[in-house]
Every structure is written in structure tokens, then in C-alpha cells.
């Protein structure tokens, strides 16, 4: 298949790191456009014209914008079905488990860790009740992830992009003071992914370079 022209709008450390890893796993040619979130570039008129919600990641594929990480990761996996982004098992069950994992990360845990990382975005009042509730919800989510990974090794039994997404959510929680001690299997994901996925190491190298470019 001839691949489309791909440009990813990205901020290092954001959930768009997962999309970068998927592109690397799929060995697709792509270019990066850095969106300087700390300096509010996501709310500039130029970016809002292509990303109305002012979010990353945003993928431009042959000139057409695509948003929402679960959609982007699915699209990348479909471009390279044998890449391991999604399970190579073509069964409906394997696909459903993968989509379930992406939904867990994007739809459940992402909103919860936002309450830890930036509770002021979720209330006009006192942020502490928001942070407290977020911590309680995150504990429940990561207890589930811990049990699943301890039983299966990886989210679907073999390493996929879902594991990279779980790792990102946990990294944000950890950065904002979440106690990681009860979740040793989830906490071990960076080392395990580094060993299992060469694309993970390439993604980390890209992040380091992007931080330097942004002067961060």
C-alpha cells in the first residue's frame, strides 16, 4: 500500500507521544509539527483552524485532519496491519479487546489524571475536592490495569500500542504525586517496553529532541 502523506501535530510528554510510538512501530514516513502548549499555541487562530478543540495529537493525512488518539492509532494500525500496533490476531475478539484498551486509556483514565494534573480545568471552585476524587478514581483504574497486566503480561497478551498508552497515563499520574507503590507491574512498563519495542526507544529519543527544540 502506498502510504499517505502524514504530519503529526505533537507536544512531547502529551498523549501524542503514543501516536509517535505507533508511527514508529508502523515504520511510516511522517513529519512532526510541534505545538508549544506551555505558550498556548494550541489556542492560536492558525491551530484552531485545523484543530477546533485545540488538542494534540492531530494527524494530517493527505491534507485531511484527523483528531482523537483512539482514531489515530486505529488508522495507523490499519495502514500497517502486520506492524504490531494492534494484535496480529485478526479475530473480532482481539480487535474488541484492543479498542477496549484504547477506550480505557482515552475515555476513562485520561480524564481522571487530568483531575490530578490540572484540577483547575475541571472546576470554578476549590480544586482540592476535584483532586481528591480524581485520586480515588485513578486508584480504581490502575488497580484494574495492575491485575490485568499481572495476569496477562501485556494488555492483550502480546505487546501493542495499548501498553504504550497505559504507560503514558501512569507516567502523568506519577509526575503529579500519585503513589505508584501498589502497582508494580504497571510501574515496570517503561523498562519492559524499552526491551520489547525498539519503537519505544525511538519515541523517547524524539521526545528529548523535541523538548530541546522547544527550549524546555
mmCIF file of C-alpha atoms in Angstrom:
data_model
loop_
_atom_site.group_PDB
_atom_site.id
_atom_site.type_symbol
_atom_site.label_atom_id
_atom_site.label_comp_id
_atom_site.label_asym_id
_atom_site.label_seq_id
_atom_site.Cartn_x
_atom_site.Cartn_y
_atom_site.Cartn_z
ATOM 1 C CA UNK A 1 0.000 0.000 0.000
ATOM 2 C CA UNK A 2 1.245 3.481 -0.857
ATOM 3 C CA UNK A 3 1.150 5.390 2.380
ATOM 4 C CA UNK A 4 -0.495 8.817 2.659
ATOM 5 C CA UNK A 5 1.473 11.947 3.422
ATOM 6 C CA UNK A 6 1.435 12.217 7.237
ATOM 7 C CA UNK A 7 2.085 15.180 9.511
ATOM 8 C CA UNK A 8 1.565 14.825 13.255
ATOM 9 C CA UNK A 9 0.939 17.854 15.436
ATOM 10 C CA UNK A 10 2.555 16.929 18.722
ATOM 11 C CA UNK A 11 3.808 18.082 22.098
ATOM 12 C CA UNK A 12 6.428 15.913 23.827
ATOM 13 C CA UNK A 13 5.111 14.380 27.025
ATOM 14 C CA UNK A 14 1.472 14.722 25.941
ATOM 15 C CA UNK A 15 -0.631 11.751 24.885
ATOM 16 C CA UNK A 16 0.570 12.404 21.335
ATOM 17 C CA UNK A 17 3.731 10.549 22.373
ATOM 18 C CA UNK A 18 1.641 7.378 21.967
ATOM 19 C CA UNK A 19 0.856 8.346 18.373
ATOM 20 C CA UNK A 20 4.550 8.950 17.690
ATOM 21 C CA UNK A 21 5.304 5.466 19.008
ATOM 22 C CA UNK A 22 2.618 3.958 16.765
ATOM 23 C CA UNK A 23 4.048 5.719 13.709
ATOM 24 C CA UNK A 24 7.471 4.365 14.627
ATOM 25 C CA UNK A 25 6.103 0.854 15.152
ATOM 26 C CA UNK A 26 4.413 1.013 11.750
ATOM 27 C CA UNK A 27 7.634 2.369 10.144
ATOM 28 C CA UNK A 28 5.655 5.037 8.340
ATOM 29 C CA UNK A 29 7.227 8.174 6.966
ATOM 30 C CA UNK A 30 5.898 11.225 8.795
ATOM 31 C CA UNK A 31 6.810 14.743 9.790
ATOM 32 C CA UNK A 32 6.263 16.422 13.146
ATOM 33 C CA UNK A 33 4.848 19.846 13.853
ATOM 34 C CA UNK A 34 5.482 20.849 17.460
ATOM 35 C CA UNK A 35 2.622 22.617 19.240
ATOM 36 C CA UNK A 36 4.012 24.746 22.077
ATOM 37 C CA UNK A 37 1.364 24.018 24.718
ATOM 38 C CA UNK A 38 3.074 25.926 27.559
ATOM 39 C CA UNK A 39 2.924 29.083 25.422
ATOM 40 C CA UNK A 40 -0.725 28.483 24.462
ATOM 41 C CA UNK A 41 -0.038 27.753 20.785
ATOM 42 C CA UNK A 42 -2.945 25.299 20.808
ATOM 43 C CA UNK A 43 -5.357 28.231 21.156
ATOM 44 C CA UNK A 44 -3.902 30.293 18.333
ATOM 45 C CA UNK A 45 -6.155 31.020 15.377
ATOM 46 C CA UNK A 46 -3.970 29.041 12.974
ATOM 47 C CA UNK A 47 -4.048 25.864 15.009
ATOM 48 C CA UNK A 48 -7.745 26.167 15.899
ATOM 49 C CA UNK A 49 -8.487 26.364 12.189
ATOM 50 C CA UNK A 50 -7.343 22.761 11.789
ATOM 51 C CA UNK A 51 -7.938 21.514 15.351
ATOM 52 C CA UNK A 52 -11.127 23.203 16.613
ATOM 53 C CA UNK A 53 -10.725 21.804 20.130
ATOM 54 C CA UNK A 54 -7.109 22.932 20.315
ATOM 55 C CA UNK A 55 -5.843 19.473 21.192
ATOM 56 C CA UNK A 56 -2.929 17.243 20.347
ATOM 57 C CA UNK A 57 -2.470 14.873 18.698
ATOM 58 C CA UNK A 58 -3.773 15.979 15.357
ATOM 59 C CA UNK A 59 -2.792 13.982 12.269
ATOM 60 C CA UNK A 60 -2.930 15.455 8.780
ATOM 61 C CA UNK A 61 -3.247 12.593 6.289
ATOM 62 C CA UNK A 62 -3.076 13.655 2.644
ATOM 63 C CA UNK A 63 -4.249 17.111 3.690
ATOM 64 C CA UNK A 64 -7.170 15.898 5.807
ATOM 65 C CA UNK A 65 -7.124 16.495 9.594
ATOM 66 C CA UNK A 66 -7.902 13.665 11.993
ATOM 67 C CA UNK A 67 -8.227 14.044 15.764
ATOM 68 C CA UNK A 68 -8.699 11.815 18.842
ATOM 69 C CA UNK A 69 -5.944 9.408 19.703
ATOM 70 C CA UNK A 70 -8.012 6.226 19.568
ATOM 71 C CA UNK A 71 -8.977 7.058 15.980
ATOM 72 C CA UNK A 72 -5.413 7.938 15.007
ATOM 73 C CA UNK A 73 -3.991 4.748 16.475
ATOM 74 C CA UNK A 74 -6.625 2.659 14.719
ATOM 75 C CA UNK A 75 -5.895 4.398 11.424
ATOM 76 C CA UNK A 76 -2.149 3.813 11.761
ATOM 77 C CA UNK A 77 -2.735 0.166 12.639
ATOM 78 C CA UNK A 78 -4.932 -0.276 9.559
ATOM 79 C CA UNK A 79 -2.253 1.263 7.341
ATOM 80 C CA UNK A 80 0.213 -1.373 8.556
ATOM 81 C CA UNK A 81 -1.785 -4.368 9.849
ATOM 82 C CA UNK A 82 1.344 -6.500 10.349
ATOM 83 C CA UNK A 83 3.252 -3.876 12.335
ATOM 84 C CA UNK A 84 2.142 -4.982 15.798
ATOM 85 C CA UNK A 85 0.449 -1.664 16.592
ATOM 86 C CA UNK A 86 -2.680 -3.774 17.047
ATOM 87 C CA UNK A 87 -2.570 -7.542 17.677
ATOM 88 C CA UNK A 88 -1.715 -9.548 14.617
ATOM 89 C CA UNK A 89 -4.588 -11.872 15.557
ATOM 90 C CA UNK A 90 -7.366 -10.754 13.159
ATOM 91 C CA UNK A 91 -10.231 -12.090 15.283
ATOM 92 C CA UNK A 92 -13.139 -9.844 16.315
ATOM 93 C CA UNK A 93 -12.315 -10.586 19.963
ATOM 94 C CA UNK A 94 -8.722 -9.356 19.636
ATOM 95 C CA UNK A 95 -9.889 -6.191 17.894
ATOM 96 C CA UNK A 96 -12.554 -5.578 20.531
ATOM 97 C CA UNK A 97 -10.037 -6.041 23.360
ATOM 98 C CA UNK A 98 -7.708 -3.554 21.712
ATOM 99 C CA UNK A 99 -10.413 -0.962 21.185
ATOM 100 C CA UNK A 100 -11.478 -1.551 24.779
ATOM 101 C CA UNK A 101 -7.946 -0.827 25.954
ATOM 102 C CA UNK A 102 -7.756 2.367 23.922
ATOM 103 C CA UNK A 103 -11.147 3.438 25.271
ATOM 104 C CA UNK A 104 -9.996 2.727 28.824
ATOM 105 C CA UNK A 105 -6.950 4.965 28.342
ATOM 106 C CA UNK A 106 -8.535 7.750 26.298
ATOM 107 C CA UNK A 107 -12.036 7.791 27.734
ATOM 108 C CA UNK A 108 -11.570 6.765 31.354
ATOM 109 C CA UNK A 109 -8.065 7.260 32.725
ATOM 110 C CA UNK A 110 -7.170 10.348 30.694
ATOM 111 C CA UNK A 111 -9.982 12.406 32.210
ATOM 112 C CA UNK A 112 -9.137 11.102 35.678
ATOM 113 C CA UNK A 113 -5.457 12.028 35.525
ATOM 114 C CA UNK A 114 -6.447 15.485 34.303
ATOM 115 C CA UNK A 115 -8.030 15.900 37.726
ATOM 116 C CA UNK A 116 -4.635 15.172 39.264
ATOM 117 C CA UNK A 117 -2.552 17.190 36.841
ATOM 118 C CA UNK A 118 -4.744 20.235 36.325
ATOM 119 C CA UNK A 119 -7.879 20.209 38.501
ATOM 120 C CA UNK A 120 -8.461 23.923 37.867
ATOM 121 C CA UNK A 121 -9.620 22.994 34.359
ATOM 122 C CA UNK A 122 -12.480 20.989 35.845
ATOM 123 C CA UNK A 123 -13.989 23.394 38.352
ATOM 124 C CA UNK A 124 -14.561 27.067 39.066
ATOM 125 C CA UNK A 125 -14.311 26.398 42.803
ATOM 126 C CA UNK A 126 -11.926 24.738 45.214
ATOM 127 C CA UNK A 127 -9.606 22.351 43.365
ATOM 128 C CA UNK A 128 -8.888 20.045 46.295
ATOM 129 C CA UNK A 129 -12.176 18.081 46.147
ATOM 130 C CA UNK A 130 -11.556 17.560 42.418
ATOM 131 C CA UNK A 131 -8.040 16.304 43.068
ATOM 132 C CA UNK A 132 -9.252 14.020 45.860
ATOM 133 C CA UNK A 133 -11.976 12.476 43.705
ATOM 134 C CA UNK A 134 -9.563 12.105 40.781
ATOM 135 C CA UNK A 135 -7.082 10.280 43.017
ATOM 136 C CA UNK A 136 -9.789 7.859 44.136
ATOM 137 C CA UNK A 137 -10.845 7.147 40.551
ATOM 138 C CA UNK A 138 -7.245 6.747 39.376
ATOM 139 C CA UNK A 139 -6.581 4.247 42.169
ATOM 140 C CA UNK A 140 -9.502 2.133 40.949
ATOM 141 C CA UNK A 141 -8.387 2.336 37.306
ATOM 142 C CA UNK A 142 -4.779 1.430 37.975
ATOM 143 C CA UNK A 143 -5.795 -1.398 40.307
ATOM 144 C CA UNK A 144 -7.677 -2.839 37.333
ATOM 145 C CA UNK A 145 -4.722 -2.275 34.994
ATOM 146 C CA UNK A 146 -2.355 -3.849 37.533
ATOM 147 C CA UNK A 147 -4.470 -7.008 37.807
ATOM 148 C CA UNK A 148 -4.847 -7.322 34.058
ATOM 149 C CA UNK A 149 -1.164 -6.837 33.259
ATOM 150 C CA UNK A 150 -0.053 -9.092 36.115
ATOM 151 C CA UNK A 151 -2.264 -11.877 34.719
ATOM 152 C CA UNK A 152 -1.552 -11.408 31.008
ATOM 153 C CA UNK A 153 1.852 -9.737 30.821
ATOM 154 C CA UNK A 154 0.528 -7.246 28.264
ATOM 155 C CA UNK A 155 -2.940 -5.754 27.822
ATOM 156 C CA UNK A 156 -3.986 -8.161 25.067
ATOM 157 C CA UNK A 157 -1.450 -10.884 25.863
ATOM 158 C CA UNK A 158 1.176 -9.540 23.451
ATOM 159 C CA UNK A 159 2.706 -6.074 23.404
ATOM 160 C CA UNK A 160 0.693 -3.486 21.431
ATOM 161 C CA UNK A 161 0.143 0.247 21.392
ATOM 162 C CA UNK A 162 -2.362 -0.160 24.241
ATOM 163 C CA UNK A 163 0.527 -0.897 26.603
ATOM 164 C CA UNK A 164 2.271 2.283 25.482
ATOM 165 C CA UNK A 165 -0.925 4.234 26.185
ATOM 166 C CA UNK A 166 -1.302 2.714 29.661
ATOM 167 C CA UNK A 167 2.322 3.615 30.339
ATOM 168 C CA UNK A 168 1.702 7.229 29.339
ATOM 169 C CA UNK A 169 -1.316 7.593 31.645
ATOM 170 C CA UNK A 170 0.697 6.162 34.537
ATOM 171 C CA UNK A 171 3.644 8.468 33.814
ATOM 172 C CA UNK A 172 1.381 11.517 34.122
ATOM 173 C CA UNK A 173 -0.129 10.289 37.389
ATOM 174 C CA UNK A 174 3.336 9.568 38.784
ATOM 175 C CA UNK A 175 4.595 13.003 37.746
ATOM 176 C CA UNK A 176 1.812 14.614 39.754
ATOM 177 C CA UNK A 177 2.444 12.823 43.013
ATOM 178 C CA UNK A 178 0.379 9.658 42.614
ATOM 179 C CA UNK A 179 1.639 6.810 44.818
ATOM 180 C CA UNK A 180 2.875 4.122 42.411
ATOM 181 C CA UNK A 181 3.906 1.554 45.039
ATOM 182 C CA UNK A 182 0.707 -0.549 44.840
ATOM 183 C CA UNK A 183 1.099 -1.002 41.061
ATOM 184 C CA UNK A 184 4.496 -2.642 40.421
ATOM 185 C CA UNK A 185 3.509 -4.291 37.138
ATOM 186 C CA UNK A 186 2.247 -1.053 35.643
ATOM 187 C CA UNK A 187 5.279 0.785 37.034
ATOM 188 C CA UNK A 188 7.586 -1.673 35.247
ATOM 189 C CA UNK A 189 6.155 -0.837 31.812
ATOM 190 C CA UNK A 190 8.873 1.670 30.786
ATOM 191 C CA UNK A 191 11.660 -0.886 31.198
ATOM 192 C CA UNK A 192 9.640 -3.685 29.637
ATOM 193 C CA UNK A 193 8.544 -1.569 26.680
ATOM 194 C CA UNK A 194 12.095 -0.389 26.125
ATOM 195 C CA UNK A 195 13.185 -4.034 25.862
ATOM 196 C CA UNK A 196 10.227 -5.234 23.802
ATOM 197 C CA UNK A 197 9.701 -2.328 21.392
ATOM 198 C CA UNK A 198 12.557 -0.598 19.568
ATOM 199 C CA UNK A 199 9.959 1.994 18.548
ATOM 200 C CA UNK A 200 9.515 2.956 22.205
ATOM 201 C CA UNK A 201 13.181 3.941 22.478
ATOM 202 C CA UNK A 202 12.924 5.902 19.226
ATOM 203 C CA UNK A 203 9.887 7.728 20.582
ATOM 204 C CA UNK A 204 11.780 8.684 23.748
ATOM 205 C CA UNK A 205 14.687 9.975 21.658
ATOM 206 C CA UNK A 206 12.270 12.050 19.580
ATOM 207 C CA UNK A 207 10.743 13.471 22.776
ATOM 208 C CA UNK A 208 14.124 14.518 24.087
ATOM 209 C CA UNK A 209 14.913 16.253 20.783
ATOM 210 C CA UNK A 210 11.513 17.985 20.748
ATOM 211 C CA UNK A 211 11.974 19.285 24.293
ATOM 212 C CA UNK A 212 15.331 20.724 23.243
ATOM 213 C CA UNK A 213 13.777 22.359 20.179
ATOM 214 C CA UNK A 214 11.136 23.985 22.384
ATOM 215 C CA UNK A 215 13.744 25.044 24.928
ATOM 216 C CA UNK A 216 12.098 23.010 27.694
#
